[in-house]
mmCIF file of C-alpha atoms in Angstrom:
data_model
loop_
_atom_site.group_PDB
_atom_site.id
_atom_site.type_symbol
_atom_site.label_atom_id
_atom_site.label_comp_id
_atom_site.label_asym_id
_atom_site.label_seq_id
_atom_site.Cartn_x
_atom_site.Cartn_y
_atom_site.Cartn_z
ATOM 1 C CA UNK A 1 169.475 29.288 147.676
ATOM 2 C CA UNK A 2 167.060 26.380 147.658
ATOM 3 C CA UNK A 3 167.072 25.140 144.037
ATOM 4 C CA UNK A 4 163.585 23.663 144.389
ATOM 5 C CA UNK A 5 162.154 27.156 144.762
ATOM 6 C CA UNK A 6 163.877 28.540 141.657
ATOM 7 C CA UNK A 7 161.417 29.159 138.882
ATOM 8 C CA UNK A 8 158.406 28.316 141.073
ATOM 9 C CA UNK A 9 155.244 30.182 140.193
ATOM 10 C CA UNK A 10 153.808 32.672 142.760
ATOM 11 C CA UNK A 11 150.946 30.226 143.335
ATOM 12 C CA UNK A 12 153.369 27.344 143.991
ATOM 13 C CA UNK A 13 155.530 29.515 146.244
ATOM 14 C CA UNK A 14 152.452 30.534 148.193
ATOM 15 C CA UNK A 15 151.484 26.895 148.641
ATOM 16 C CA UNK A 16 154.989 26.050 149.872
ATOM 17 C CA UNK A 17 154.812 28.864 152.411
ATOM 18 C CA UNK A 18 151.543 27.756 154.001
ATOM 19 C CA UNK A 19 152.176 26.115 157.390
ATOM 20 C CA UNK A 20 150.613 22.710 157.955
ATOM 21 C CA UNK A 21 149.209 21.131 161.081
ATOM 22 C CA UNK A 22 152.381 18.994 161.268
ATOM 23 C CA UNK A 23 154.485 22.175 161.265
ATOM 24 C CA UNK A 24 152.558 23.494 164.244
ATOM 25 C CA UNK A 25 153.004 20.183 166.055
ATOM 26 C CA UNK A 26 156.778 20.248 165.478
ATOM 27 C CA UNK A 27 157.031 23.895 166.551
ATOM 28 C CA UNK A 28 155.030 23.263 169.746
ATOM 29 C CA UNK A 29 156.682 19.943 170.520
ATOM 30 C CA UNK A 30 153.408 18.041 170.678
ATOM 31 C CA UNK A 31 151.603 15.467 168.555
ATOM 32 C CA UNK A 32 149.529 16.375 165.506
ATOM 33 C CA UNK A 33 146.526 14.882 167.292
ATOM 34 C CA UNK A 34 146.964 17.378 170.142
ATOM 35 C CA UNK A 35 147.136 20.279 167.693
ATOM 36 C CA UNK A 36 143.951 18.995 166.043
ATOM 37 C CA UNK A 37 142.195 18.934 169.404
ATOM 38 C CA UNK A 38 143.226 22.503 170.142
ATOM 39 C CA UNK A 39 142.214 23.987 166.780
ATOM 40 C CA UNK A 40 138.874 22.140 166.987
ATOM 41 C CA UNK A 41 138.318 23.606 170.478
ATOM 42 C CA UNK A 42 137.983 20.189 172.129
ATOM 43 C CA UNK A 43 137.926 20.142 175.902
ATOM 44 C CA UNK A 44 140.397 17.326 176.724
ATOM 45 C CA UNK A 45 143.607 19.377 176.461
ATOM 46 C CA UNK A 46 145.570 20.693 179.445
ATOM 47 C CA UNK A 47 145.487 24.533 179.667
ATOM 48 C CA UNK A 48 149.277 24.881 179.470
ATOM 49 C CA UNK A 49 149.442 22.621 176.405
ATOM 50 C CA UNK A 50 146.573 24.512 174.756
ATOM 51 C CA UNK A 51 148.389 27.820 175.366
ATOM 52 C CA UNK A 52 151.618 26.369 173.962
ATOM 53 C CA UNK A 53 149.874 25.188 170.778
ATOM 54 C CA UNK A 54 148.072 28.511 170.316
ATOM 55 C CA UNK A 55 151.397 30.348 170.586
ATOM 56 C CA UNK A 56 152.778 28.170 167.808
ATOM 57 C CA UNK A 57 149.642 28.699 165.718
ATOM 58 C CA UNK A 58 150.116 32.467 166.051
ATOM 59 C CA UNK A 59 153.866 32.336 165.424
ATOM 60 C CA UNK A 60 153.513 30.295 162.212
ATOM 61 C CA UNK A 61 150.337 31.968 160.983
ATOM 62 C CA UNK A 62 148.579 28.600 160.714
ATOM 63 C CA UNK A 63 144.966 28.672 159.496
ATOM 64 C CA UNK A 64 142.859 25.482 159.754
ATOM 65 C CA UNK A 65 141.254 24.472 156.462
ATOM 66 C CA UNK A 66 137.611 24.172 157.459
ATOM 67 C CA UNK A 67 136.512 22.852 154.075
ATOM 68 C CA UNK A 68 139.083 20.063 154.075
ATOM 69 C CA UNK A 69 138.294 19.146 157.659
ATOM 70 C CA UNK A 70 134.573 18.932 156.851
ATOM 71 C CA UNK A 71 135.299 16.535 153.950
ATOM 72 C CA UNK A 72 137.182 14.207 156.292
ATOM 73 C CA UNK A 73 134.934 14.367 159.348
ATOM 74 C CA UNK A 74 131.573 14.974 157.624
ATOM 75 C CA UNK A 75 131.086 17.730 160.202
ATOM 76 C CA UNK A 76 131.019 21.484 159.550
ATOM 77 C CA UNK A 77 130.483 22.652 163.134
ATOM 78 C CA UNK A 78 128.249 25.390 161.786
ATOM 79 C CA UNK A 79 124.914 26.408 163.335
ATOM 80 C CA UNK A 80 122.318 28.300 161.328
ATOM 81 C CA UNK A 81 120.424 31.172 162.953
ATOM 82 C CA UNK A 82 117.151 32.608 161.647
ATOM 83 C CA UNK A 83 116.059 35.893 163.229
ATOM 84 C CA UNK A 84 113.833 38.884 162.583
ATOM 85 C CA UNK A 85 115.657 41.892 161.169
ATOM 86 C CA UNK A 86 115.262 44.107 164.236
ATOM 87 C CA UNK A 87 117.097 46.724 166.291
ATOM 88 C CA UNK A 88 114.990 45.975 169.398
ATOM 89 C CA UNK A 89 116.956 45.287 172.570
ATOM 90 C CA UNK A 90 115.603 41.786 173.244
ATOM 91 C CA UNK A 91 116.261 40.245 169.807
ATOM 92 C CA UNK A 92 119.626 42.015 169.512
ATOM 93 C CA UNK A 93 120.772 40.857 172.956
ATOM 94 C CA UNK A 94 119.609 37.358 172.076
ATOM 95 C CA UNK A 95 121.654 37.313 168.843
ATOM 96 C CA UNK A 96 124.829 38.480 170.573
ATOM 97 C CA UNK A 97 124.380 35.891 173.330
ATOM 98 C CA UNK A 98 123.813 33.091 170.778
ATOM 99 C CA UNK A 99 126.966 34.034 168.881
ATOM 100 C CA UNK A 100 128.998 33.908 172.097
ATOM 101 C CA UNK A 101 127.422 30.612 173.186
ATOM 102 C CA UNK A 102 128.080 28.982 169.808
ATOM 103 C CA UNK A 103 131.685 30.164 169.820
ATOM 104 C CA UNK A 104 132.287 28.790 173.322
ATOM 105 C CA UNK A 105 130.851 25.443 172.192
ATOM 106 C CA UNK A 106 133.240 25.309 169.229
ATOM 107 C CA UNK A 107 130.659 26.151 166.543
ATOM 108 C CA UNK A 108 130.439 28.925 163.980
ATOM 109 C CA UNK A 109 127.193 30.809 163.402
ATOM 110 C CA UNK A 110 125.625 31.569 160.026
ATOM 111 C CA UNK A 111 122.879 34.215 160.254
ATOM 112 C CA UNK A 112 119.965 34.955 157.957
ATOM 113 C CA UNK A 113 117.018 37.255 158.717
ATOM 114 C CA UNK A 114 113.345 37.204 157.750
ATOM 115 C CA UNK A 115 110.832 40.038 157.604
ATOM 116 C CA UNK A 116 107.937 37.924 158.863
ATOM 117 C CA UNK A 117 107.249 34.430 160.170
ATOM 118 C CA UNK A 118 105.567 33.162 157.015
ATOM 119 C CA UNK A 119 106.060 29.534 156.084
ATOM 120 C CA UNK A 120 107.538 30.565 152.732
ATOM 121 C CA UNK A 121 110.156 32.871 154.286
ATOM 122 C CA UNK A 122 111.117 30.333 156.945
ATOM 123 C CA UNK A 123 111.504 27.554 154.362
ATOM 124 C CA UNK A 124 113.599 29.851 152.162
ATOM 125 C CA UNK A 125 115.804 30.748 155.133
ATOM 126 C CA UNK A 126 116.262 27.094 156.098
ATOM 127 C CA UNK A 127 117.174 26.195 152.515
ATOM 128 C CA UNK A 128 119.723 29.037 152.473
ATOM 129 C CA UNK A 129 121.335 27.671 155.629
ATOM 130 C CA UNK A 130 121.269 24.033 154.519
ATOM 131 C CA UNK A 131 123.109 24.911 151.298
ATOM 132 C CA UNK A 132 125.836 26.399 153.503
ATOM 133 C CA UNK A 133 126.265 23.152 155.385
ATOM 134 C CA UNK A 134 124.829 23.987 158.803
ATOM 135 C CA UNK A 135 124.255 21.007 161.085
ATOM 136 C CA UNK A 136 121.276 22.500 162.931
ATOM 137 C CA UNK A 137 119.114 25.624 163.059
ATOM 138 C CA UNK A 138 118.042 28.046 165.798
ATOM 139 C CA UNK A 139 115.015 30.288 165.178
ATOM 140 C CA UNK A 140 115.246 33.243 167.580
ATOM 141 C CA UNK A 141 113.160 36.370 168.102
ATOM 142 C CA UNK A 142 110.883 35.767 165.114
ATOM 143 C CA UNK A 143 107.443 37.341 165.500
ATOM 144 C CA UNK A 144 104.265 35.456 164.761
ATOM 145 C CA UNK A 145 102.952 31.912 164.839
ATOM 146 C CA UNK A 146 105.555 29.614 163.305
ATOM 147 C CA UNK A 147 104.669 26.693 161.043
ATOM 148 C CA UNK A 148 106.936 24.430 159.055
ATOM 149 C CA UNK A 149 106.238 21.285 157.097
ATOM 150 C CA UNK A 150 108.585 18.459 158.032
ATOM 151 C CA UNK A 151 109.751 18.381 154.410
ATOM 152 C CA UNK A 152 111.240 21.854 154.829
ATOM 153 C CA UNK A 153 113.553 20.585 157.544
ATOM 154 C CA UNK A 154 114.519 17.191 156.098
ATOM 155 C CA UNK A 155 115.115 16.067 159.686
ATOM 156 C CA UNK A 156 117.284 19.110 160.431
ATOM 157 C CA UNK A 157 117.784 19.570 164.212
ATOM 158 C CA UNK A 158 115.834 22.660 165.300
ATOM 159 C CA UNK A 159 115.654 24.862 168.412
ATOM 160 C CA UNK A 160 113.286 27.841 168.625
ATOM 161 C CA UNK A 161 112.387 30.525 171.155
ATOM 162 C CA UNK A 162 108.743 30.505 169.977
ATOM 163 C CA UNK A 163 106.232 27.655 169.656
ATOM 164 C CA UNK A 164 106.249 26.134 166.201
ATOM 165 C CA UNK A 165 103.920 23.762 164.398
ATOM 166 C CA UNK A 166 106.005 21.051 162.758
ATOM 167 C CA UNK A 167 106.137 17.269 162.505
ATOM 168 C CA UNK A 168 109.903 17.258 162.877
ATOM 169 C CA UNK A 169 111.005 14.976 165.695
ATOM 170 C CA UNK A 170 114.185 16.981 166.252
ATOM 171 C CA UNK A 171 112.644 20.115 167.749
ATOM 172 C CA UNK A 172 113.108 21.816 171.132
ATOM 173 C CA UNK A 173 111.707 25.118 172.437
ATOM 174 C CA UNK A 174 113.977 27.146 174.740
ATOM 175 C CA UNK A 175 112.897 30.537 176.072
ATOM 176 C CA UNK A 176 112.567 32.690 179.172
ATOM 177 C CA UNK A 177 109.391 31.989 181.120
ATOM 178 C CA UNK A 178 107.486 34.994 179.801
ATOM 179 C CA UNK A 179 104.213 34.216 181.582
ATOM 180 C CA UNK A 180 105.864 33.599 184.942
ATOM 181 C CA UNK A 181 107.727 36.896 184.590
ATOM 182 C CA UNK A 182 104.578 38.993 184.289
ATOM 183 C CA UNK A 183 102.805 36.920 186.930
ATOM 184 C CA UNK A 184 105.621 37.748 189.350
ATOM 185 C CA UNK A 185 105.286 41.434 188.488
ATOM 186 C CA UNK A 186 101.536 41.412 189.147
ATOM 187 C CA UNK A 187 102.002 39.513 192.416
ATOM 188 C CA UNK A 188 104.585 42.082 193.573
ATOM 189 C CA UNK A 189 102.108 44.912 192.948
ATOM 190 C CA UNK A 190 99.304 43.021 194.659
ATOM 191 C CA UNK A 191 101.469 42.404 197.726
ATOM 192 C CA UNK A 192 102.188 46.157 197.738
ATOM 193 C CA UNK A 193 98.486 46.965 198.046
ATOM 194 C CA UNK A 194 97.535 47.540 194.400
ATOM 195 C CA UNK A 195 94.166 46.218 193.239
ATOM 196 C CA UNK A 196 93.749 48.017 189.890
ATOM 197 C CA UNK A 197 96.592 46.782 187.703
ATOM 198 C CA UNK A 198 96.678 47.682 184.007
ATOM 199 C CA UNK A 199 98.797 46.113 181.286
ATOM 200 C CA UNK A 200 100.526 47.710 178.319
ATOM 201 C CA UNK A 201 101.177 44.839 175.903
ATOM 202 C CA UNK A 202 103.599 44.604 173.025
ATOM 203 C CA UNK A 203 102.264 43.799 169.539
ATOM 204 C CA UNK A 204 100.190 40.687 170.150
ATOM 205 C CA UNK A 205 101.308 39.119 166.871
ATOM 206 C CA UNK A 206 104.544 38.399 168.794
ATOM 207 C CA UNK A 207 104.392 35.228 170.875
ATOM 208 C CA UNK A 208 106.418 36.867 173.675
ATOM 209 C CA UNK A 209 103.923 39.760 173.890
ATOM 210 C CA UNK A 210 100.966 37.376 173.943
ATOM 211 C CA UNK A 211 102.549 35.270 176.697
ATOM 212 C CA UNK A 212 103.277 38.335 178.834
ATOM 213 C CA UNK A 213 99.686 39.522 178.334
ATOM 214 C CA UNK A 214 98.383 36.070 179.304
ATOM 215 C CA UNK A 215 100.580 36.009 182.401
ATOM 216 C CA UNK A 216 99.166 39.364 183.547
ATOM 217 C CA UNK A 217 95.576 38.241 182.925
ATOM 218 C CA UNK A 218 95.933 34.868 184.639
ATOM 219 C CA UNK A 219 97.597 36.293 187.741
ATOM 220 C CA UNK A 220 95.020 39.080 188.069
ATOM 221 C CA UNK A 221 92.201 36.543 187.806
ATOM 222 C CA UNK A 222 93.871 34.101 190.226
ATOM 223 C CA UNK A 223 94.123 36.931 192.755
ATOM 224 C CA UNK A 224 90.378 37.562 192.421
ATOM 225 C CA UNK A 225 90.799 40.980 190.820
ATOM 226 C CA UNK A 226 88.999 42.499 187.878
ATOM 227 C CA UNK A 227 91.420 42.947 184.968
ATOM 228 C CA UNK A 228 92.522 46.549 184.619
ATOM 229 C CA UNK A 229 92.759 48.307 181.262
ATOM 230 C CA UNK A 230 94.620 46.475 178.492
ATOM 231 C CA UNK A 231 96.615 48.742 176.153
ATOM 232 C CA UNK A 232 98.842 47.770 173.230
ATOM 233 C CA UNK A 233 102.011 49.266 171.789
ATOM 234 C CA UNK A 234 104.668 48.266 169.259
ATOM 235 C CA UNK A 235 107.657 47.911 171.657
ATOM 236 C CA UNK A 236 108.812 51.521 171.040
ATOM 237 C CA UNK A 237 108.994 54.326 173.662
ATOM 238 C CA UNK A 238 106.720 56.410 171.422
ATOM 239 C CA UNK A 239 103.983 53.778 171.473
ATOM 240 C CA UNK A 240 104.290 53.491 175.255
ATOM 241 C CA UNK A 241 103.978 57.247 175.560
ATOM 242 C CA UNK A 242 100.911 57.420 173.303
ATOM 243 C CA UNK A 243 99.190 54.448 174.963
ATOM 244 C CA UNK A 244 99.740 55.888 178.437
ATOM 245 C CA UNK A 245 98.061 59.144 177.422
ATOM 246 C CA UNK A 246 94.835 57.179 176.858
ATOM 247 C CA UNK A 247 94.813 55.529 180.299
ATOM 248 C CA UNK A 248 92.023 56.740 182.573
ATOM 249 C CA UNK A 249 93.773 58.060 185.663
ATOM 250 C CA UNK A 250 91.180 56.489 187.959
ATOM 251 C CA UNK A 251 91.346 53.094 186.246
ATOM 252 C CA UNK A 252 94.691 51.897 187.612
ATOM 253 C CA UNK A 253 97.142 52.451 190.437
ATOM 254 C CA UNK A 254 99.813 50.364 188.713
ATOM 255 C CA UNK A 255 100.736 49.140 185.251
ATOM 256 C CA UNK A 256 102.803 46.210 184.033
ATOM 257 C CA UNK A 257 104.451 47.055 180.700
ATOM 258 C CA UNK A 258 105.647 44.409 178.243
ATOM 259 C CA UNK A 259 109.099 45.943 177.751
ATOM 260 C CA UNK A 260 111.277 48.627 179.300
ATOM 261 C CA UNK A 261 111.297 51.031 176.374
ATOM 262 C CA UNK A 262 107.492 51.279 176.319
ATOM 263 C CA UNK A 263 107.608 51.682 180.110
ATOM 264 C CA UNK A 264 109.962 54.655 179.729
ATOM 265 C CA UNK A 265 107.595 56.251 177.242
ATOM 266 C CA UNK A 266 104.661 55.630 179.581
ATOM 267 C CA UNK A 267 106.478 57.255 182.500
ATOM 268 C CA UNK A 268 107.094 60.341 180.364
ATOM 269 C CA UNK A 269 103.358 60.544 179.563
ATOM 270 C CA UNK A 270 102.304 60.059 183.185
ATOM 271 C CA UNK A 271 104.762 62.729 184.353
ATOM 272 C CA UNK A 272 103.498 65.228 181.790
ATOM 273 C CA UNK A 273 99.982 64.682 183.136
ATOM 274 C CA UNK A 274 101.144 65.624 186.615
ATOM 275 C CA UNK A 275 101.315 62.079 187.994
ATOM 276 C CA UNK A 276 104.186 61.172 190.290
ATOM 277 C CA UNK A 277 106.058 57.893 189.878
ATOM 278 C CA UNK A 278 105.543 55.825 192.002
ATOM 279 C CA UNK A 279 103.333 57.870 194.364
ATOM 280 C CA UNK A 280 100.382 58.095 191.972
ATOM 281 C CA UNK A 281 101.087 55.107 189.739
ATOM 282 C CA UNK A 282 103.626 52.290 189.950
ATOM 283 C CA UNK A 283 105.287 51.060 186.746
ATOM 284 C CA UNK A 284 107.018 47.746 185.985
ATOM 285 C CA UNK A 285 108.834 47.016 182.721
ATOM 286 C CA UNK A 286 110.289 43.858 181.190
ATOM 287 C CA UNK A 287 113.827 42.957 179.950
ATOM 288 C CA UNK A 288 116.057 45.075 182.250
ATOM 289 C CA UNK A 289 117.739 47.057 179.488
ATOM 290 C CA UNK A 290 121.052 48.665 180.525
ATOM 291 C CA UNK A 291 119.516 52.147 180.892
ATOM 292 C CA UNK A 292 116.630 50.956 183.114
ATOM 293 C CA UNK A 293 118.621 51.502 186.310
ATOM 294 C CA UNK A 294 119.670 55.029 185.292
ATOM 295 C CA UNK A 295 116.356 56.742 184.597
ATOM 296 C CA UNK A 296 115.312 59.732 186.733
ATOM 297 C CA UNK A 297 113.085 57.172 188.432
ATOM 298 C CA UNK A 298 114.988 53.860 188.226
ATOM 299 C CA UNK A 299 112.712 51.271 186.642
ATOM 300 C CA UNK A 300 111.442 48.145 188.361
ATOM 301 C CA UNK A 301 111.570 45.427 185.708
ATOM 302 C CA UNK A 302 111.557 41.713 184.917
ATOM 303 C CA UNK A 303 115.054 40.615 183.915
ATOM 304 C CA UNK A 304 115.582 37.996 181.236
ATOM 305 C CA UNK A 305 118.881 36.104 181.289
ATOM 306 C CA UNK A 306 119.715 36.128 177.574
ATOM 307 C CA UNK A 307 123.047 34.356 178.128
ATOM 308 C CA UNK A 308 121.366 31.412 179.879
ATOM 309 C CA UNK A 309 118.757 31.093 177.127
ATOM 310 C CA UNK A 310 121.448 31.189 174.441
ATOM 311 C CA UNK A 311 123.710 28.664 176.160
ATOM 312 C CA UNK A 312 120.811 26.270 176.747
ATOM 313 C CA UNK A 313 119.626 26.696 173.133
ATOM 314 C CA UNK A 314 123.065 25.860 171.747
ATOM 315 C CA UNK A 315 123.473 22.933 174.161
ATOM 316 C CA UNK A 316 120.102 21.437 173.209
ATOM 317 C CA UNK A 317 120.834 21.878 169.506
ATOM 318 C CA UNK A 318 124.221 20.153 169.813
ATOM 319 C CA UNK A 319 122.530 17.247 171.609
ATOM 320 C CA UNK A 320 120.118 16.912 168.681
ATOM 321 C CA UNK A 321 122.969 17.179 166.160
ATOM 322 C CA UNK A 322 124.812 14.389 167.964
ATOM 323 C CA UNK A 323 121.747 12.161 167.798
ATOM 324 C CA UNK A 324 120.690 12.377 171.428
ATOM 325 C CA UNK A 325 116.974 12.607 172.179
ATOM 326 C CA UNK A 326 115.783 15.679 174.064
ATOM 327 C CA UNK A 327 114.697 14.935 177.624
ATOM 328 C CA UNK A 328 112.404 17.975 177.551
ATOM 329 C CA UNK A 329 111.117 19.548 174.332
ATOM 330 C CA UNK A 330 109.723 22.687 176.011
ATOM 331 C CA UNK A 331 112.180 24.483 178.293
ATOM 332 C CA UNK A 332 111.302 27.750 180.055
ATOM 333 C CA UNK A 333 114.102 29.381 182.029
ATOM 334 C CA UNK A 334 113.369 31.583 185.045
ATOM 335 C CA UNK A 335 113.232 35.374 184.999
ATOM 336 C CA UNK A 336 113.999 37.689 187.921
ATOM 337 C CA UNK A 337 112.062 40.688 189.241
ATOM 338 C CA UNK A 338 114.428 43.624 189.820
ATOM 339 C CA UNK A 339 112.761 46.049 192.241
ATOM 340 C CA UNK A 340 113.739 49.692 191.892
ATOM 341 C CA UNK A 341 112.117 53.063 192.586
ATOM 342 C CA UNK A 342 109.271 53.017 190.028
ATOM 343 C CA UNK A 343 107.081 50.843 192.296
ATOM 344 C CA UNK A 344 105.863 51.549 195.831
ATOM 345 C CA UNK A 345 103.130 50.398 198.239
ATOM 346 C CA UNK A 346 99.651 51.787 197.581
ATOM 347 C CA UNK A 347 97.584 52.974 200.546
ATOM 348 C CA UNK A 348 94.688 55.063 199.193
ATOM 349 C CA UNK A 349 92.573 55.975 196.187
ATOM 350 C CA UNK A 350 93.696 58.158 193.328
ATOM 351 C CA UNK A 351 92.377 61.698 193.290
#
């Protein structure tokens, strides 16, 4: 028996049992510096060496001490995320994509949610994250016009998916090109013979809804058309259904809807009124939710690439954290029109 262990307290015995980074290095037959690179998810390690170190980490039950590492390096590798508490597809998909992007970049993610985009709630959320040692903040999927005093950030690197009023120099906007997405949808309908194109907007307090509405209006006007009816919902299928019931059948041969779930509700309302999709009215949604392709009439929609937006957001934030200046402070990534069976060419007038 090892005499040094005799009489040791449970706490001391536990400490003795904890594997150290040096133990992992000895077990794997590599240097401690190589083990450090692997556990910090640095890129300059050969795949076979990385796998060998990870096997040793698993075999020994080694757990890196993040707090101790932060004291030495003055880095926490933590990103703060502020989001609206929402079960909507877009914000939820965005959160999942950001978590994956942060993880792949070697950063942890600390999340806090706000009920509204008030300056007080945003400042409170930022303070919450700063206390937890985040190195930068992403504001994603928050409804409303954002405003922050520079004092609230204390020069904290910031990336948002919505325009924000702030004097902070370390600020970059990264989002899908919402306006271009709806413009493409309108142009597709126009090229298919439609001249009366309505729009069912999301709640216009959301920047994304306002941009999609503006894209519809600008494209209609650029094509020399009179704007069709403008309706508004709250992103839900129910609101799309109720809004569609109010649409004058003779007022539009097509409608661009600000998200897929409202589009599904609208299709239900049109069908109940005896209208055929797309023979009597063509419908385009936005987002390309997973169920869009599996409706009774598969939905034509504008697809956002949430993974690309998340990866670019994390990349831009890391650049700011590392002290690099942003080459572009307003980045809009392309969307893609996915054409399915809910749109068709229009040849004559509605009955």
